[in-house]
């Protein structure tokens, strides 16, 4: 019969083996999702954040082409960088059935331990509440919608590289779906290893890596937003969320983080991108 010391050592060994498997799986997932040899399959799972009728009506109206702008954005930017040669559509987005459960809440002012525990809880929740009946996707984005009548500031959206999961807080409005897609693309890039390029206190893009045209003269207003910078700088101290992905690019620093070449020419006029109609 095992004594207490042996049993404790056995538990530690099992835990270390589990952590090793998780770490190895995360490492393999990072390599696979950023080698750009095959298209990434992304599933979007809608859910209601407030249970209001108008939110549900909007969720019921969602269609696969609601998120087509995300595919166009990645195809355009990958082509601009010459990434994923031979792949016309590096990201393929599909709509999954609605999720009825509520994801775990991130604690206020979380510690490192709180973040780790929440990450594990989120991955467990995503697995338990997967409404998709087909093959497993590469990345799962949970779009949590709120009524546009909600005047409260939405909670910060999140993207987990370990687990390849994004949680996007969005407004249930067709007029704001363009901005929703910007946030979704931002969190999708987090799952691929891209880092934020804005000041966490002010929300303003960091110069130069958070600017689409850091060498532009005059610097303001910028014509385009860098996706991980999050906002379009209008003047020093003022930046707006772009209306859609037609006004957004992947900057060189972000490209480097997701294993794309880190240099690509910008179009001479922002209208080249805005003309995408996304």
GROMACS .gro file of N, CA and C in nm, residues 129-243:
model
  345
  129UNK      N    1  -1.879   2.347  -2.397
  129UNK     CA    2  -1.993   2.414  -2.459
  129UNK      C    3  -1.976   2.431  -2.610
  130UNK      N    4  -1.897   2.345  -2.671
  130UNK     CA    5  -1.877   2.351  -2.816
  130UNK      C    6  -2.003   2.302  -2.886
  131UNK      N    7  -2.068   2.392  -2.961
  131UNK     CA    8  -2.193   2.359  -3.029
  131UNK      C    9  -2.170   2.305  -3.170
  132UNK      N   10  -2.047   2.300  -3.213
  132UNK     CA   11  -2.015   2.256  -3.349
  132UNK      C   12  -2.008   2.104  -3.353
  133UNK      N   13  -2.076   2.045  -3.449
  133UNK     CA   14  -2.083   1.899  -3.458
  133UNK      C   15  -1.982   1.840  -3.555
  134UNK      N   16  -1.911   1.925  -3.628
  134UNK     CA   17  -1.817   1.876  -3.727
  134UNK      C   18  -1.676   1.864  -3.673
  135UNK      N   19  -1.578   1.855  -3.763
  135UNK     CA   20  -1.437   1.845  -3.721
  135UNK      C   21  -1.395   1.967  -3.640
  136UNK      N   22  -1.297   1.950  -3.554
  136UNK     CA   23  -1.251   2.060  -3.469
  136UNK      C   24  -1.182   2.167  -3.552
  137UNK      N   25  -1.212   2.295  -3.525
  137UNK     CA   26  -1.146   2.403  -3.598
  137UNK      C   27  -1.006   2.428  -3.544
  138UNK      N   28  -0.932   2.513  -3.615
  138UNK     CA   29  -0.801   2.555  -3.564
  138UNK      C   30  -0.816   2.657  -3.451
  139UNK      N   31  -0.911   2.751  -3.470
  139UNK     CA   32  -0.930   2.861  -3.376
  139UNK      C   33  -1.078   2.880  -3.351
  140UNK      N   34  -1.114   2.908  -3.226
  140UNK     CA   35  -1.253   2.934  -3.189
  140UNK      C   36  -1.265   3.077  -3.137
  141UNK      N   37  -1.357   3.153  -3.198
  141UNK     CA   38  -1.383   3.291  -3.154
  141UNK      C   39  -1.527   3.296  -3.101
  142UNK      N   40  -1.541   3.329  -2.975
  142UNK     CA   41  -1.673   3.343  -2.914
  142UNK      C   42  -1.712   3.491  -2.917
  143UNK      N   43  -1.819   3.521  -2.992
  143UNK     CA   44  -1.869   3.659  -3.006
  143UNK      C   45  -1.984   3.679  -2.908
  144UNK      N   46  -1.957   3.753  -2.801
  144UNK     CA   47  -2.060   3.777  -2.700
  144UNK      C   48  -2.125   3.912  -2.729
  145UNK      N   49  -2.251   3.905  -2.774
  145UNK     CA   50  -2.321   4.025  -2.819
  145UNK      C   51  -2.403   4.090  -2.707
  146UNK      N   52  -2.408   4.224  -2.713
  146UNK     CA   53  -2.488   4.305  -2.622
  146UNK      C   54  -2.576   4.399  -2.704
  147UNK      N   55  -2.690   4.434  -2.648
  147UNK     CA   56  -2.781   4.526  -2.714
  147UNK      C   57  -2.712   4.660  -2.739
  148UNK      N   58  -2.735   4.722  -2.856
  148UNK     CA   59  -2.678   4.855  -2.880
  148UNK      C   60  -2.736   4.962  -2.788
  149UNK      N   61  -2.845   4.929  -2.719
  149UNK     CA   62  -2.902   5.022  -2.622
  149UNK      C   63  -2.822   5.023  -2.492
  150UNK      N   64  -2.731   4.928  -2.479
  150UNK     CA   65  -2.646   4.923  -2.360
  150UNK      C   66  -2.548   5.039  -2.362
  151UNK      N   67  -2.554   5.124  -2.261
  151UNK     CA   68  -2.467   5.243  -2.256
  151UNK      C   69  -2.340   5.218  -2.176
  152UNK      N   70  -2.329   5.101  -2.118
  152UNK     CA   71  -2.209   5.070  -2.040
  152UNK      C   72  -2.095   5.033  -2.134
  153UNK      N   73  -1.976   5.063  -2.090
  153UNK     CA   74  -1.858   5.025  -2.167
  153UNK      C   75  -1.842   4.874  -2.163
  154UNK      N   76  -1.822   4.814  -2.280
  154UNK     CA   77  -1.807   4.669  -2.285
  154UNK      C   78  -1.674   4.627  -2.224
  155UNK      N   79  -1.675   4.509  -2.165
  155UNK     CA   80  -1.553   4.454  -2.107
  155UNK      C   81  -1.449   4.431  -2.216
  156UNK      N   82  -1.324   4.425  -2.174
  156UNK     CA   83  -1.214   4.406  -2.267
  156UNK      C   84  -1.223   4.267  -2.332
  157UNK      N   85  -1.208   4.263  -2.464
  157UNK     CA   86  -1.205   4.135  -2.534
  157UNK      C   87  -1.068   4.069  -2.514
  158UNK      N   88  -1.064   3.938  -2.534
  158UNK     CA   89  -0.943   3.863  -2.502
  158UNK      C   90  -0.914   3.757  -2.608
  159UNK      N   91  -0.786   3.730  -2.628
  159UNK     CA   92  -0.744   3.622  -2.717
  159UNK      C   93  -0.638   3.538  -2.649
  160UNK      N   94  -0.655   3.407  -2.648
  160UNK     CA   95  -0.563   3.316  -2.581
  160UNK      C   96  -0.483   3.237  -2.683
  161UNK      N   97  -0.351   3.255  -2.681
  161UNK     CA   98  -0.269   3.174  -2.770
  161UNK      C   99  -0.269   3.028  -2.726
  162UNK      N  100  -0.263   3.006  -2.595
  162UNK     CA  101  -0.273   2.870  -2.543
  162UNK      C  102  -0.420   2.831  -2.538
  163UNK      N  103  -0.458   2.745  -2.628
  163UNK     CA  104  -0.599   2.708  -2.641
  163UNK      C  105  -0.661   2.759  -2.770
  164UNK      N  106  -0.596   2.862  -2.832
  164UNK     CA  107  -0.645   2.917  -2.959
  164UNK      C  108  -0.792   2.956  -2.948
  165UNK      N  109  -0.822   3.040  -2.848
  165UNK     CA  110  -0.959   3.083  -2.820
  165UNK      C  111  -0.963   3.235  -2.809
  166UNK      N  112  -1.064   3.296  -2.869
  166UNK     CA  113  -1.088   3.439  -2.853
  166UNK      C  114  -1.225   3.463  -2.794
  167UNK      N  115  -1.236   3.564  -2.709
  167UNK     CA  116  -1.365   3.606  -2.653
  167UNK      C  117  -1.383   3.753  -2.686
  168UNK      N  118  -1.479   3.781  -2.774
  168UNK     CA  119  -1.502   3.917  -2.824
  168UNK      C  120  -1.634   3.969  -2.769
  169UNK      N  121  -1.631   4.086  -2.705
  169UNK     CA  122  -1.751   4.153  -2.660
  169UNK      C  123  -1.792   4.253  -2.768
  170UNK      N  124  -1.914   4.240  -2.819
  170UNK     CA  125  -1.955   4.314  -2.938
  170UNK      C  126  -2.097   4.365  -2.923
  171UNK      N  127  -2.131   4.464  -3.005
  171UNK     CA  128  -2.266   4.518  -3.006
  171UNK      C  129  -2.349   4.447  -3.113
  172UNK      N  130  -2.473   4.414  -3.077
  172UNK     CA  131  -2.564   4.342  -3.167
  172UNK      C  132  -2.631   4.441  -3.262
  173UNK      N  133  -2.552   4.492  -3.355
  173UNK     CA  134  -2.602   4.592  -3.449
  173UNK      C  135  -2.530   4.576  -3.582
  174UNK      N  136  -2.606   4.575  -3.689
  174UNK     CA  137  -2.546   4.563  -3.822
  174UNK      C  138  -2.452   4.679  -3.851
  175UNK      N  139  -2.489   4.799  -3.801
  175UNK     CA  140  -2.406   4.917  -3.827
  175UNK      C  141  -2.273   4.910  -3.754
  176UNK      N  142  -2.262   4.825  -3.653
  176UNK     CA  143  -2.138   4.813  -3.577
  176UNK      C  144  -2.065   4.682  -3.602
  177UNK      N  145  -2.117   4.603  -3.697
  177UNK     CA  146  -2.052   4.475  -3.724
  177UNK      C  147  -1.913   4.495  -3.784
  178UNK      N  148  -1.892   4.604  -3.857
  178UNK     CA  149  -1.759   4.633  -3.910
  178UNK      C  150  -1.657   4.646  -3.798
  179UNK      N  151  -1.693   4.721  -3.693
  179UNK     CA  152  -1.604   4.734  -3.578
  179UNK      C  153  -1.591   4.602  -3.502
  180UNK      N  154  -1.701   4.528  -3.494
  180UNK     CA  155  -1.694   4.396  -3.431
  180UNK      C  156  -1.591   4.308  -3.502
  181UNK      N  157  -1.588   4.315  -3.634
  181UNK     CA  158  -1.493   4.234  -3.711
  181UNK      C  159  -1.349   4.279  -3.687
  182UNK      N  160  -1.330   4.410  -3.666
  182UNK     CA  161  -1.196   4.460  -3.633
  182UNK      C  162  -1.149   4.397  -3.502
  183UNK      N  163  -1.236   4.398  -3.401
  183UNK     CA  164  -1.200   4.341  -3.270
  183UNK      C  165  -1.176   4.191  -3.283
  184UNK      N  166  -1.261   4.123  -3.362
  184UNK     CA  167  -1.245   3.978  -3.380
  184UNK      C  168  -1.111   3.946  -3.446
  185UNK      N  169  -1.073   4.023  -3.548
  185UNK     CA  170  -0.945   4.000  -3.616
  185UNK      C  171  -0.829   4.027  -3.519
  186UNK      N  172  -0.843   4.129  -3.436
  186UNK     CA  173  -0.741   4.162  -3.336
  186UNK      C  174  -0.721   4.045  -3.240
  187UNK      N  175  -0.831   3.990  -3.188
  187UNK     CA  176  -0.820   3.879  -3.093
  187UNK      C  177  -0.773   3.751  -3.163
  188UNK      N  178  -0.813   3.732  -3.288
  188UNK     CA  179  -0.765   3.617  -3.364
  188UNK      C  180  -0.613   3.621  -3.376
  189UNK      N  181  -0.559   3.741  -3.399
  189UNK     CA  182  -0.414   3.755  -3.410
  189UNK      C  183  -0.345   3.730  -3.276
  190UNK      N  184  -0.412   3.762  -3.166
  190UNK     CA  185  -0.357   3.727  -3.035
  190UNK      C  186  -0.337   3.576  -3.024
  191UNK      N  187  -0.434   3.499  -3.074
  191UNK     CA  188  -0.421   3.353  -3.065
  191UNK      C  189  -0.303   3.302  -3.146
  192UNK      N  190  -0.258   3.382  -3.243
  192UNK     CA  191  -0.144   3.342  -3.327
  192UNK      C  192  -0.012   3.396  -3.273
  193UNK      N  193  -0.017   3.468  -3.161
  193UNK     CA  194   0.106   3.516  -3.099
  193UNK      C  195   0.132   3.664  -3.113
  194UNK      N  196   0.043   3.740  -3.176
  194UNK     CA  197   0.062   3.884  -3.189
  194UNK      C  198   0.034   3.953  -3.055
  195UNK      N  199   0.109   4.058  -3.027
  195UNK     CA  200   0.095   4.131  -2.902
  195UNK      C  201   0.024   4.264  -2.924
  196UNK      N  202  -0.035   4.317  -2.816
  196UNK     CA  203  -0.097   4.449  -2.823
  196UNK      C  204   0.008   4.556  -2.850
  197UNK      N  205  -0.030   4.657  -2.928
  197UNK     CA  206   0.060   4.767  -2.960
  197UNK      C  207  -0.009   4.900  -2.931
  198UNK      N  208  -0.071   4.904  -2.814
  198UNK     CA  209  -0.132   5.028  -2.766
  198UNK      C  210  -0.104   5.040  -2.617
  199UNK      N  211  -0.114   5.162  -2.569
  199UNK     CA  212  -0.093   5.190  -2.427
  199UNK      C  213  -0.211   5.135  -2.347
  200UNK      N  214  -0.184   5.049  -2.251
  200UNK     CA  215  -0.291   4.985  -2.176
  200UNK      C  216  -0.369   5.083  -2.089
  201UNK      N  217  -0.308   5.197  -2.055
  201UNK     CA  218  -0.377   5.296  -1.972
  201UNK      C  219  -0.463   5.390  -2.053
  202UNK      N  220  -0.413   5.434  -2.168
  202UNK     CA  221  -0.485   5.533  -2.249
  202UNK      C  222  -0.561   5.471  -2.366
  203UNK      N  223  -0.522   5.351  -2.408
  203UNK     CA  224  -0.583   5.290  -2.525
  203UNK      C  225  -0.529   5.344  -2.656
  204UNK      N  226  -0.432   5.435  -2.650
  204UNK     CA  227  -0.377   5.495  -2.772
  204UNK      C  228  -0.269   5.407  -2.833
  205UNK      N  229  -0.264   5.399  -2.966
  205UNK     CA  230  -0.159   5.319  -3.031
  205UNK      C  231  -0.020   5.369  -2.994
  206UNK      N  232   0.072   5.275  -2.979
  206UNK     CA  233   0.211   5.308  -2.948
  206UNK      C  234   0.287   5.337  -3.077
  207UNK      N  235   0.361   5.448  -3.077
  207UNK     CA  236   0.445   5.479  -3.192
  207UNK      C  237   0.583   5.417  -3.169
  208UNK      N  238   0.643   5.351  -3.267
  208UNK     CA  239   0.599   5.342  -3.406
  208UNK      C  240   0.522   5.214  -3.440
  209UNK      N  241   0.537   5.108  -3.357
  209UNK     CA  242   0.487   4.977  -3.399
  209UNK      C  243   0.335   4.970  -3.406
  210UNK      N  244   0.265   5.060  -3.335
  210UNK     CA  245   0.119   5.060  -3.336
  210UNK      C  246   0.059   5.152  -3.442
  211UNK      N  247   0.145   5.206  -3.528
  211UNK     CA  248   0.100   5.295  -3.635
  211UNK      C  249   0.115   5.225  -3.770
  212UNK      N  250   0.018   5.245  -3.857
  212UNK     CA  251   0.027   5.189  -3.992
  212UNK      C  252   0.132   5.261  -4.075
  213UNK      N  253   0.145   5.392  -4.054
  213UNK     CA  254   0.241   5.474  -4.128
  213UNK      C  255   0.321   5.558  -4.029
  214UNK      N  256   0.412   5.496  -3.957
  214UNK     CA  257   0.486   5.571  -3.853
  214UNK      C  258   0.573   5.683  -3.907
  215UNK      N  259   0.614   5.675  -4.034
  215UNK     CA  260   0.702   5.777  -4.091
  215UNK      C  261   0.625   5.882  -4.170
  216UNK      N  262   0.494   5.878  -4.163
  216UNK     CA  263   0.413   5.974  -4.238
  216UNK      C  264   0.439   6.116  -4.189
  217UNK      N  265   0.448   6.211  -4.284
  217UNK     CA  266   0.468   6.352  -4.252
  217UNK      C  267   0.360   6.434  -4.321
  218UNK      N  268   0.280   6.509  -4.244
  218UNK     CA  269   0.279   6.511  -4.098
  218UNK      C  270   0.225   6.379  -4.042
  219UNK      N  271   0.254   6.352  -3.918
  219UNK     CA  272   0.217   6.223  -3.859
  219UNK      C  273   0.067   6.206  -3.850
  220UNK      N  274  -0.004   6.317  -3.826
  220UNK     CA  275  -0.150   6.310  -3.808
  220UNK      C  276  -0.218   6.394  -3.915
  221UNK      N  277  -0.338   6.349  -3.954
  221UNK     CA  278  -0.402   6.223  -3.913
  221UNK      C  279  -0.346   6.104  -3.991
  222UNK      N  280  -0.345   5.989  -3.929
  222UNK     CA  281  -0.308   5.867  -3.998
  222UNK      C  282  -0.424   5.825  -4.089
  223UNK      N  283  -0.391   5.766  -4.203
  223UNK     CA  284  -0.496   5.722  -4.295
  223UNK      C  285  -0.547   5.583  -4.264
  224UNK      N  286  -0.464   5.503  -4.196
  224UNK     CA  287  -0.497   5.364  -4.168
  224UNK      C  288  -0.464   5.332  -4.023
  225UNK      N  289  -0.523   5.225  -3.972
  225UNK     CA  290  -0.493   5.178  -3.838
  225UNK      C  291  -0.414   5.048  -3.846
  226UNK      N  292  -0.323   5.028  -3.752
  226UNK     CA  293  -0.253   4.901  -3.741
  226UNK      C  294  -0.339   4.810  -3.653
  227UNK      N  295  -0.359   4.687  -3.695
  227UNK     CA  296  -0.459   4.600  -3.632
  227UNK      C  297  -0.434   4.579  -3.483
  228UNK      N  298  -0.310   4.565  -3.441
  228UNK     CA  299  -0.283   4.542  -3.299
  228UNK      C  300  -0.267   4.674  -3.223
  229UNK      N  301  -0.256   4.784  -3.297
  229UNK     CA  302  -0.263   4.916  -3.233
  229UNK      C  303  -0.406   4.948  -3.194
  230UNK      N  304  -0.499   4.889  -3.269
  230UNK     CA  305  -0.640   4.892  -3.230
  230UNK      C  306  -0.720   5.012  -3.272
  231UNK      N  307  -0.655   5.128  -3.288
  231UNK     CA  308  -0.729   5.250  -3.319
  231UNK      C  309  -0.658   5.328  -3.429
  232UNK      N  310  -0.733   5.418  -3.490
  232UNK     CA  311  -0.682   5.504  -3.596
  232UNK      C  312  -0.643   5.639  -3.536
  233UNK      N  313  -0.513   5.670  -3.528
  233UNK     CA  314  -0.470   5.797  -3.468
  233UNK      C  315  -0.511   5.917  -3.554
  234UNK      N  316  -0.585   6.006  -3.493
  234UNK     CA  317  -0.631   6.127  -3.563
  234UNK      C  318  -0.543   6.246  -3.529
  235UNK      N  319  -0.505   6.257  -3.404
  235UNK     CA  320  -0.414   6.361  -3.358
  235UNK      C  321  -0.342   6.309  -3.235
  236UNK      N  322  -0.248   6.386  -3.184
  236UNK     CA  323  -0.177   6.344  -3.063
  236UNK      C  324  -0.276   6.339  -2.946
  237UNK      N  325  -0.302   6.219  -2.895
  237UNK     CA  326  -0.395   6.204  -2.785
  237UNK      C  327  -0.537   6.172  -2.826
  238UNK      N  328  -0.562   6.152  -2.956
  238UNK     CA  329  -0.698   6.121  -3.002
  238UNK      C  330  -0.691   6.014  -3.110
  239UNK      N  331  -0.761   5.905  -3.087
  239UNK     CA  332  -0.765   5.795  -3.184
  239UNK      C  333  -0.903   5.731  -3.180
  240UNK      N  334  -0.948   5.682  -3.296
  240UNK     CA  335  -1.081   5.625  -3.309
  240UNK      C  336  -1.072   5.478  -3.350
  241UNK      N  337  -1.172   5.400  -3.306
  241UNK     CA  338  -1.183   5.263  -3.356
  241UNK      C  339  -1.223   5.270  -3.503
  242UNK      N  340  -1.149   5.209  -3.593
  242UNK     CA  341  -1.185   5.216  -3.735
  242UNK      C  342  -1.320   5.151  -3.762
  243UNK      N  343  -1.393   5.204  -3.860
  243UNK     CA  344  -1.528   5.151  -3.887
  243UNK      C  345  -1.530   5.010  -3.944
   0.00000   0.00000   0.00000
